[in-house]
Amino acid sequence: MDKIFQIGSFCFHLICDENICIPEHFLQFEVKNPRRSENTYHLATAFRLPAVREKILVRRSDLIVYGTDAGEARLIGIKGQPAPYALYRELSGQEAEVHLAAEAVDDLRFDPVFTSLFALERQMIRRDSMILHCAYIKYRGTAILFSAPSETGKSTQAGLWERYRGSETVNGDRALLRKIDGRWTACGWPVCGTSEICHLEDIPIHAVVMLRQGKENHVERLSPVQAFAQLYGQITVNQWNRDFVQRTVELIEDLVAHVPVWQLTCDISENAVQCLETVLFPEDISGRWDLL
């Protein structure tokens, strides 16, 4: 199987075994008439993953990263499982090979399992793009991003805006952030968590909203320092890569300088929507009062 994909500004060539099923959400990013691809990934199944003997840069329960002459190699696993399911190895700056354990082929139907094979965050940061953990909605032609740690209520708030304001959820769990024509823009990403909502759409960002659960609804604008501290924890960062960290810091600083970041303490009522809408679209609220 031979396909070309484009995620953000990154266009790449994927060559893989015919028995590998690419997830539906990932297939949205396939391009039929592409410009020249920048990278090539060779993905094949293996009964045994090759050994890696290079220097270990980081070790986690679900990931071991090695430094190699060509860049990086990664043994990729799933938390709670004893053995890795794939080996990613960069062959050069434009080519990588991925060995997939044969018994893991069926698991590729899960978006994170498949997408993790390609270390895409490395390519994104090289193109000045960041992956933000958030619920990404479209409202009045702009993007509102609800971000917070897991189980805080991102999907719930996105659902409230759909119900009471007719918004559209573009992705229930992730957004790729990058500048297009000088404006920070939310872009599609092929992982959407349990929401199962994943669309390919690029929309200028109106605001980022950091969520916090509470009994009363209250919203305040965060200072750039406050916004940076909260956003950094929700963006994919390879902490072992100094250049990666430095560039991420620079990009977040630019983001908070140009996009308002709000803290919403909220419940799960329409009042939470009204509270946030009042500060995000004050001219709209004022117009409503003028009609009364």
mmCIF file of C-alpha atoms in Angstrom:
data_model
loop_
_atom_site.group_PDB
_atom_site.id
_atom_site.type_symbol
_atom_site.label_atom_id
_atom_site.label_comp_id
_atom_site.label_asym_id
_atom_site.label_seq_id
_atom_site.Cartn_x
_atom_site.Cartn_y
_atom_site.Cartn_z
ATOM 1 C CA MET A 1 0.000 0.000 0.000
ATOM 2 C CA ASP A 2 1.312 3.379 -1.006
ATOM 3 C CA LYS A 3 -0.351 6.638 0.117
ATOM 4 C CA ILE A 4 0.435 10.327 0.597
ATOM 5 C CA PHE A 5 -0.840 12.243 3.620
ATOM 6 C CA GLN A 6 -0.709 15.857 4.738
ATOM 7 C CA ILE A 7 -1.127 16.921 8.364
ATOM 8 C CA GLY A 8 -0.742 20.640 8.878
ATOM 9 C CA SER A 9 2.031 21.680 6.516
ATOM 10 C CA PHE A 10 3.755 18.285 6.695
ATOM 11 C CA CYS A 11 3.337 16.140 3.580
ATOM 12 C CA PHE A 12 4.617 12.575 3.804
ATOM 13 C CA HIS A 13 4.676 9.277 1.953
ATOM 14 C CA LEU A 14 3.547 6.082 3.705
ATOM 15 C CA ILE A 15 4.504 2.699 2.282
ATOM 16 C CA CYS A 16 3.049 -0.207 4.265
ATOM 17 C CA ASP A 17 2.032 -3.865 4.114
ATOM 18 C CA GLU A 18 -1.348 -4.611 2.574
ATOM 19 C CA ASN A 19 -2.583 -6.248 5.777
ATOM 20 C CA ILE A 20 -2.315 -2.969 7.700
ATOM 21 C CA CYS A 21 -5.616 -1.138 8.048
ATOM 22 C CA ILE A 22 -5.306 2.633 8.311
ATOM 23 C CA PRO A 23 -7.882 4.191 10.692
ATOM 24 C CA GLU A 24 -10.742 6.111 9.129
ATOM 25 C CA HIS A 25 -9.840 9.345 10.889
ATOM 26 C CA PHE A 26 -6.260 9.177 9.612
ATOM 27 C CA LEU A 27 -7.482 8.563 6.054
ATOM 28 C CA GLN A 28 -9.124 12.006 6.067
ATOM 29 C CA PHE A 29 -5.620 13.420 5.700
ATOM 30 C CA GLU A 30 -4.829 11.494 2.518
ATOM 31 C CA VAL A 31 -4.129 13.719 -0.484
ATOM 32 C CA LYS A 32 -4.760 12.488 -4.014
ATOM 33 C CA ASN A 33 -2.852 15.152 -5.924
ATOM 34 C CA PRO A 34 -0.075 16.092 -3.530
ATOM 35 C CA ARG A 35 2.799 18.435 -3.816
ATOM 36 C CA ARG A 36 6.129 16.698 -3.351
ATOM 37 C CA SER A 37 6.222 14.704 -0.106
ATOM 38 C CA GLU A 38 8.928 15.642 2.392
ATOM 39 C CA ASN A 39 9.333 12.356 4.271
ATOM 40 C CA THR A 40 8.835 8.662 3.676
ATOM 41 C CA TYR A 41 7.765 6.096 6.267
ATOM 42 C CA HIS A 42 8.158 2.366 5.634
ATOM 43 C CA LEU A 43 5.725 0.408 7.824
ATOM 44 C CA ALA A 44 5.888 -3.384 7.959
ATOM 45 C CA THR A 45 4.856 -6.147 10.349
ATOM 46 C CA ALA A 46 7.429 -8.266 12.150
ATOM 47 C CA PHE A 47 7.209 -11.387 14.293
ATOM 48 C CA ARG A 48 9.992 -9.982 16.465
ATOM 49 C CA LEU A 49 10.982 -6.331 16.849
ATOM 50 C CA PRO A 50 14.637 -5.593 16.054
ATOM 51 C CA ALA A 51 16.972 -4.971 18.984
ATOM 52 C CA VAL A 52 18.065 -1.406 19.743
ATOM 53 C CA ARG A 53 21.437 -0.780 21.374
ATOM 54 C CA GLU A 54 21.854 2.961 21.141
ATOM 55 C CA LYS A 55 21.918 5.361 24.097
ATOM 56 C CA ILE A 56 18.613 5.669 25.950
ATOM 57 C CA LEU A 57 17.347 9.259 26.164
ATOM 58 C CA VAL A 58 14.166 8.564 28.114
ATOM 59 C CA ARG A 59 12.430 5.520 29.551
ATOM 60 C CA ARG A 60 8.721 5.370 30.384
ATOM 61 C CA SER A 61 6.300 2.502 30.836
ATOM 62 C CA ASP A 62 4.940 3.048 27.315
ATOM 63 C CA LEU A 63 7.965 4.536 25.525
ATOM 64 C CA ILE A 64 11.734 4.170 25.306
ATOM 65 C CA VAL A 65 13.561 6.750 23.198
ATOM 66 C CA TYR A 66 17.094 6.202 21.874
ATOM 67 C CA GLY A 67 19.501 8.681 20.359
ATOM 68 C CA THR A 68 20.921 7.459 17.033
ATOM 69 C CA ASP A 69 23.283 8.820 14.408
ATOM 70 C CA ALA A 70 20.260 9.530 12.183
ATOM 71 C CA GLY A 71 18.103 11.088 14.924
ATOM 72 C CA GLU A 72 15.868 8.936 17.110
ATOM 73 C CA ALA A 73 14.592 5.408 17.554
ATOM 74 C CA ARG A 74 11.567 4.569 19.711
ATOM 75 C CA LEU A 75 10.151 1.428 21.245
ATOM 76 C CA ILE A 76 6.447 2.240 21.476
ATOM 77 C CA GLY A 77 4.094 0.564 23.906
ATOM 78 C CA ILE A 78 0.757 0.940 25.653
ATOM 79 C CA LYS A 79 0.490 1.584 29.371
ATOM 80 C CA GLY A 80 -0.382 -1.614 31.188
ATOM 81 C CA GLN A 81 0.971 -3.908 28.485
ATOM 82 C CA PRO A 82 4.285 -5.698 29.142
ATOM 83 C CA ALA A 83 5.888 -5.433 25.708
ATOM 84 C CA PRO A 84 6.199 -2.698 23.061
ATOM 85 C CA TYR A 85 4.117 -3.067 19.928
ATOM 86 C CA ALA A 86 6.353 -1.177 17.493
ATOM 87 C CA LEU A 87 9.830 0.129 16.777
ATOM 88 C CA TYR A 88 10.225 3.496 15.043
ATOM 89 C CA ARG A 89 13.684 4.288 13.683
ATOM 90 C CA GLU A 90 14.821 7.303 11.687
ATOM 91 C CA LEU A 91 17.081 6.383 8.782
ATOM 92 C CA SER A 92 17.797 9.984 7.791
ATOM 93 C CA GLY A 93 16.189 13.405 8.090
ATOM 94 C CA GLN A 94 13.655 12.404 5.437
ATOM 95 C CA GLU A 95 13.104 8.680 5.952
ATOM 96 C CA ALA A 96 12.067 6.352 8.768
ATOM 97 C CA GLU A 97 11.167 2.696 9.175
ATOM 98 C CA VAL A 98 8.483 1.323 11.494
ATOM 99 C CA HIS A 99 8.420 -2.329 12.567
ATOM 100 C CA LEU A 100 5.015 -3.369 13.897
ATOM 101 C CA ALA A 101 4.558 -6.484 16.029
ATOM 102 C CA ALA A 102 2.357 -8.869 14.045
ATOM 103 C CA GLU A 103 0.025 -9.429 16.991
ATOM 104 C CA ALA A 104 -0.657 -5.672 17.196
ATOM 105 C CA VAL A 105 -2.126 -5.258 13.711
ATOM 106 C CA ASP A 106 -5.719 -5.321 14.976
ATOM 107 C CA ASP A 107 -4.932 -2.610 17.537
ATOM 108 C CA LEU A 108 -4.210 -0.123 14.753
ATOM 109 C CA ARG A 109 -7.932 0.596 14.511
ATOM 110 C CA PHE A 110 -7.395 2.831 17.557
ATOM 111 C CA ASP A 111 -6.282 6.285 16.432
ATOM 112 C CA PRO A 112 -3.582 6.883 19.099
ATOM 113 C CA VAL A 113 -2.005 3.460 18.520
ATOM 114 C CA PHE A 114 -1.640 4.097 14.791
ATOM 115 C CA THR A 115 -0.648 7.758 14.930
ATOM 116 C CA SER A 116 2.024 7.135 17.592
ATOM 117 C CA LEU A 117 3.944 5.022 15.069
ATOM 118 C CA PHE A 118 5.296 8.080 13.259
ATOM 119 C CA ALA A 119 6.578 10.461 15.990
ATOM 120 C CA LEU A 120 4.655 13.205 14.218
ATOM 121 C CA GLU A 121 5.208 15.771 16.954
ATOM 122 C CA ARG A 122 8.856 15.878 15.837
ATOM 123 C CA GLN A 123 7.787 16.913 12.361
ATOM 124 C CA MET A 124 5.186 19.371 13.640
ATOM 125 C CA ILE A 125 7.587 21.359 15.822
ATOM 126 C CA ARG A 126 10.044 21.579 12.934
ATOM 127 C CA ARG A 127 7.229 23.337 11.074
ATOM 128 C CA ASP A 128 6.355 25.636 13.975
ATOM 129 C CA SER A 129 3.209 23.703 14.926
ATOM 130 C CA MET A 130 2.019 22.365 18.299
ATOM 131 C CA ILE A 131 -0.435 19.649 19.356
ATOM 132 C CA LEU A 132 -2.842 20.887 22.044
ATOM 133 C CA HIS A 133 -4.995 18.627 24.214
ATOM 134 C CA CYS A 134 -8.380 20.308 23.826
ATOM 135 C CA ALA A 135 -11.936 20.130 22.567
ATOM 136 C CA TYR A 136 -11.966 22.183 19.378
ATOM 137 C CA ILE A 137 -15.253 23.824 18.333
ATOM 138 C CA LYS A 138 -16.273 26.078 15.475
ATOM 139 C CA TYR A 139 -18.531 29.023 16.289
ATOM 140 C CA ARG A 140 -19.268 32.044 14.106
ATOM 141 C CA GLY A 141 -16.514 31.008 11.712
ATOM 142 C CA THR A 142 -13.813 30.967 14.386
ATOM 143 C CA ALA A 143 -12.322 28.334 16.692
ATOM 144 C CA ILE A 144 -12.775 28.133 20.452
ATOM 145 C CA LEU A 145 -10.464 25.644 22.177
ATOM 146 C CA PHE A 146 -11.411 24.177 25.550
ATOM 147 C CA SER A 147 -8.286 22.835 27.226
ATOM 148 C CA ALA A 148 -7.665 21.164 30.589
ATOM 149 C CA PRO A 149 -6.363 17.905 32.053
ATOM 150 C CA SER A 150 -8.333 14.761 31.234
ATOM 151 C CA GLU A 151 -11.731 14.309 32.909
ATOM 152 C CA THR A 152 -12.143 18.044 33.542
ATOM 153 C CA GLY A 153 -15.067 18.503 31.153
ATOM 154 C CA LYS A 154 -13.714 19.637 27.765
ATOM 155 C CA SER A 155 -16.172 17.509 25.782
ATOM 156 C CA THR A 156 -18.988 18.498 28.129
ATOM 157 C CA GLN A 157 -18.443 22.212 27.530
ATOM 158 C CA ALA A 158 -18.140 21.635 23.781
ATOM 159 C CA GLY A 159 -21.454 19.750 23.934
ATOM 160 C CA LEU A 160 -23.116 22.611 25.811
ATOM 161 C CA TRP A 161 -22.083 25.039 23.089
ATOM 162 C CA GLU A 162 -23.504 22.690 20.458
ATOM 163 C CA ARG A 163 -26.771 22.371 22.349
ATOM 164 C CA TYR A 164 -27.329 26.010 23.269
ATOM 165 C CA ARG A 165 -25.444 27.934 20.571
ATOM 166 C CA GLY A 166 -25.415 25.607 17.562
ATOM 167 C CA SER A 167 -21.627 25.326 17.396
ATOM 168 C CA GLU A 168 -19.861 22.412 15.691
ATOM 169 C CA THR A 169 -17.217 20.234 17.332
ATOM 170 C CA VAL A 170 -14.282 19.760 14.960
ATOM 171 C CA ASN A 171 -12.234 17.489 17.233
ATOM 172 C CA GLY A 172 -13.153 16.295 20.697
ATOM 173 C CA ASP A 173 -9.613 15.779 22.007
ATOM 174 C CA ARG A 174 -6.819 17.438 20.000
ATOM 175 C CA ALA A 175 -6.008 20.348 17.708
ATOM 176 C CA LEU A 176 -2.895 21.211 15.770
ATOM 177 C CA LEU A 177 -1.978 24.864 16.284
ATOM 178 C CA ARG A 178 -0.028 26.755 13.658
ATOM 179 C CA LYS A 179 0.150 30.128 11.998
ATOM 180 C CA ILE A 180 -1.459 30.509 8.589
ATOM 181 C CA ASP A 181 -0.967 33.886 6.877
ATOM 182 C CA GLY A 182 0.272 35.315 10.166
ATOM 183 C CA ARG A 183 -2.745 34.213 12.237
ATOM 184 C CA TRP A 184 -2.856 31.420 14.793
ATOM 185 C CA THR A 185 -5.122 28.704 13.446
ATOM 186 C CA ALA A 186 -6.591 25.479 14.805
ATOM 187 C CA CYS A 187 -6.133 22.588 12.376
ATOM 188 C CA GLY A 188 -7.339 19.011 12.220
ATOM 189 C CA TRP A 189 -5.512 16.161 13.948
ATOM 190 C CA PRO A 190 -6.087 12.419 13.392
ATOM 191 C CA VAL A 191 -6.615 11.575 17.089
ATOM 192 C CA CYS A 192 -9.876 12.458 18.830
ATOM 193 C CA GLY A 193 -10.016 10.343 21.995
ATOM 194 C CA THR A 194 -13.279 8.798 23.116
ATOM 195 C CA SER A 195 -15.306 11.606 21.520
ATOM 196 C CA GLU A 196 -14.996 9.958 18.080
ATOM 197 C CA ILE A 197 -15.364 13.461 16.586
ATOM 198 C CA CYS A 198 -12.579 14.172 14.136
ATOM 199 C CA HIS A 199 -12.833 16.528 11.154
ATOM 200 C CA LEU A 200 -10.218 18.049 8.897
ATOM 201 C CA GLU A 201 -10.742 21.806 9.100
ATOM 202 C CA ASP A 202 -8.473 24.823 9.589
ATOM 203 C CA ILE A 203 -10.098 27.713 11.483
ATOM 204 C CA PRO A 204 -8.620 30.936 12.937
ATOM 205 C CA ILE A 205 -8.542 30.812 16.743
ATOM 206 C CA HIS A 206 -10.831 33.245 18.563
ATOM 207 C CA ALA A 207 -9.845 32.138 22.069
ATOM 208 C CA VAL A 208 -8.348 29.392 24.184
ATOM 209 C CA VAL A 209 -10.349 28.568 27.310
ATOM 210 C CA MET A 210 -8.704 26.753 30.225
ATOM 211 C CA LEU A 211 -11.350 24.891 32.217
ATOM 212 C CA ARG A 212 -11.748 24.338 35.921
ATOM 213 C CA GLN A 213 -14.724 22.660 37.561
ATOM 214 C CA GLY A 214 -16.716 24.688 40.076
ATOM 215 C CA LYS A 215 -20.147 25.218 41.602
ATOM 216 C CA GLU A 216 -20.415 28.748 40.233
ATOM 217 C CA ASN A 217 -19.585 30.080 36.780
ATOM 218 C CA HIS A 218 -16.816 32.628 36.573
ATOM 219 C CA VAL A 219 -14.435 33.698 33.811
ATOM 220 C CA GLU A 220 -11.273 35.780 33.854
ATOM 221 C CA ARG A 221 -8.605 36.541 31.316
ATOM 222 C CA LEU A 222 -5.222 35.039 32.113
ATOM 223 C CA SER A 223 -2.037 37.061 31.920
ATOM 224 C CA PRO A 224 0.554 35.827 29.408
ATOM 225 C CA VAL A 225 2.554 34.259 32.259
ATOM 226 C CA GLN A 226 -0.518 32.486 33.672
ATOM 227 C CA ALA A 227 -1.626 31.390 30.219
ATOM 228 C CA PHE A 228 1.812 30.019 29.374
ATOM 229 C CA ALA A 229 1.975 27.952 32.558
ATOM 230 C CA GLN A 230 -1.384 26.314 31.908
ATOM 231 C CA LEU A 231 -0.933 25.760 28.175
ATOM 232 C CA TYR A 232 2.509 24.205 28.474
ATOM 233 C CA GLY A 233 1.074 21.300 30.451
ATOM 234 C CA GLN A 234 -1.475 20.530 27.722
ATOM 235 C CA ILE A 235 0.883 20.621 24.722
ATOM 236 C CA THR A 236 2.853 17.620 23.508
ATOM 237 C CA VAL A 237 6.487 18.298 24.412
ATOM 238 C CA ASN A 238 9.427 15.918 24.028
ATOM 239 C CA GLN A 239 11.171 16.959 27.230
ATOM 240 C CA TRP A 240 14.364 15.083 26.339
ATOM 241 C CA ASN A 241 14.940 17.249 23.255
ATOM 242 C CA ARG A 242 16.359 20.649 24.252
ATOM 243 C CA ASP A 243 15.743 22.248 20.856
ATOM 244 C CA PHE A 244 12.189 20.899 20.830
ATOM 245 C CA VAL A 245 11.474 22.380 24.273
ATOM 246 C CA GLN A 246 13.000 25.747 23.385
ATOM 247 C CA ARG A 247 10.986 26.057 20.184
ATOM 248 C CA THR A 248 7.789 25.048 21.980
ATOM 249 C CA VAL A 249 8.399 27.741 24.584
ATOM 250 C CA GLU A 250 8.868 30.347 21.842
ATOM 251 C CA LEU A 251 5.705 29.282 20.045
ATOM 252 C CA ILE A 252 3.571 29.340 23.200
ATOM 253 C CA GLU A 253 4.903 32.808 24.019
ATOM 254 C CA ASP A 254 3.867 33.981 20.563
ATOM 255 C CA LEU A 255 0.463 32.302 20.877
ATOM 256 C CA VAL A 256 -0.422 33.953 24.206
ATOM 257 C CA ALA A 257 0.755 37.315 22.853
ATOM 258 C CA HIS A 258 -1.761 37.144 19.990
ATOM 259 C CA VAL A 259 -4.632 34.944 21.194
ATOM 260 C CA PRO A 260 -6.646 35.645 24.380
ATOM 261 C CA VAL A 261 -6.532 32.849 26.943
ATOM 262 C CA TRP A 262 -9.333 32.675 29.517
ATOM 263 C CA GLN A 263 -9.886 30.696 32.712
ATOM 264 C CA LEU A 264 -13.465 29.391 32.978
ATOM 265 C CA THR A 265 -14.585 27.991 36.300
ATOM 266 C CA CYS A 266 -17.858 26.317 35.458
ATOM 267 C CA ASP A 267 -20.647 23.852 36.037
ATOM 268 C CA ILE A 268 -22.500 21.991 33.271
ATOM 269 C CA SER A 269 -25.400 24.364 32.673
ATOM 270 C CA GLU A 270 -26.373 26.849 29.972
ATOM 271 C CA ASN A 271 -25.261 29.542 32.373
ATOM 272 C CA ALA A 272 -21.667 28.376 31.832
ATOM 273 C CA VAL A 273 -22.110 29.067 28.120
ATOM 274 C CA GLN A 274 -23.648 32.481 28.768
ATOM 275 C CA CYS A 275 -20.883 33.412 31.192
ATOM 276 C CA LEU A 276 -18.165 32.660 28.642
ATOM 277 C CA GLU A 277 -20.058 34.087 25.671
ATOM 278 C CA THR A 278 -20.351 37.428 27.451
ATOM 279 C CA VAL A 279 -16.578 37.919 27.414
ATOM 280 C CA LEU A 280 -15.788 36.181 24.105
ATOM 281 C CA PHE A 281 -18.427 38.035 22.080
ATOM 282 C CA PRO A 282 -19.302 41.196 24.043
ATOM 283 C CA GLU A 283 -20.515 43.011 20.937
ATOM 284 C CA ASP A 284 -23.009 40.213 20.276
ATOM 285 C CA ILE A 285 -24.364 40.351 23.832
ATOM 286 C CA SER A 286 -24.625 44.139 23.654
ATOM 287 C CA GLY A 287 -26.531 43.823 20.392
ATOM 288 C CA ARG A 288 -29.040 41.502 22.001
ATOM 289 C CA TRP A 289 -29.718 43.970 24.795
ATOM 290 C CA ASP A 290 -30.188 46.769 22.253
ATOM 291 C CA LEU A 291 -33.023 44.785 20.681
ATOM 292 C CA LEU A 292 -34.936 44.463 23.962
#
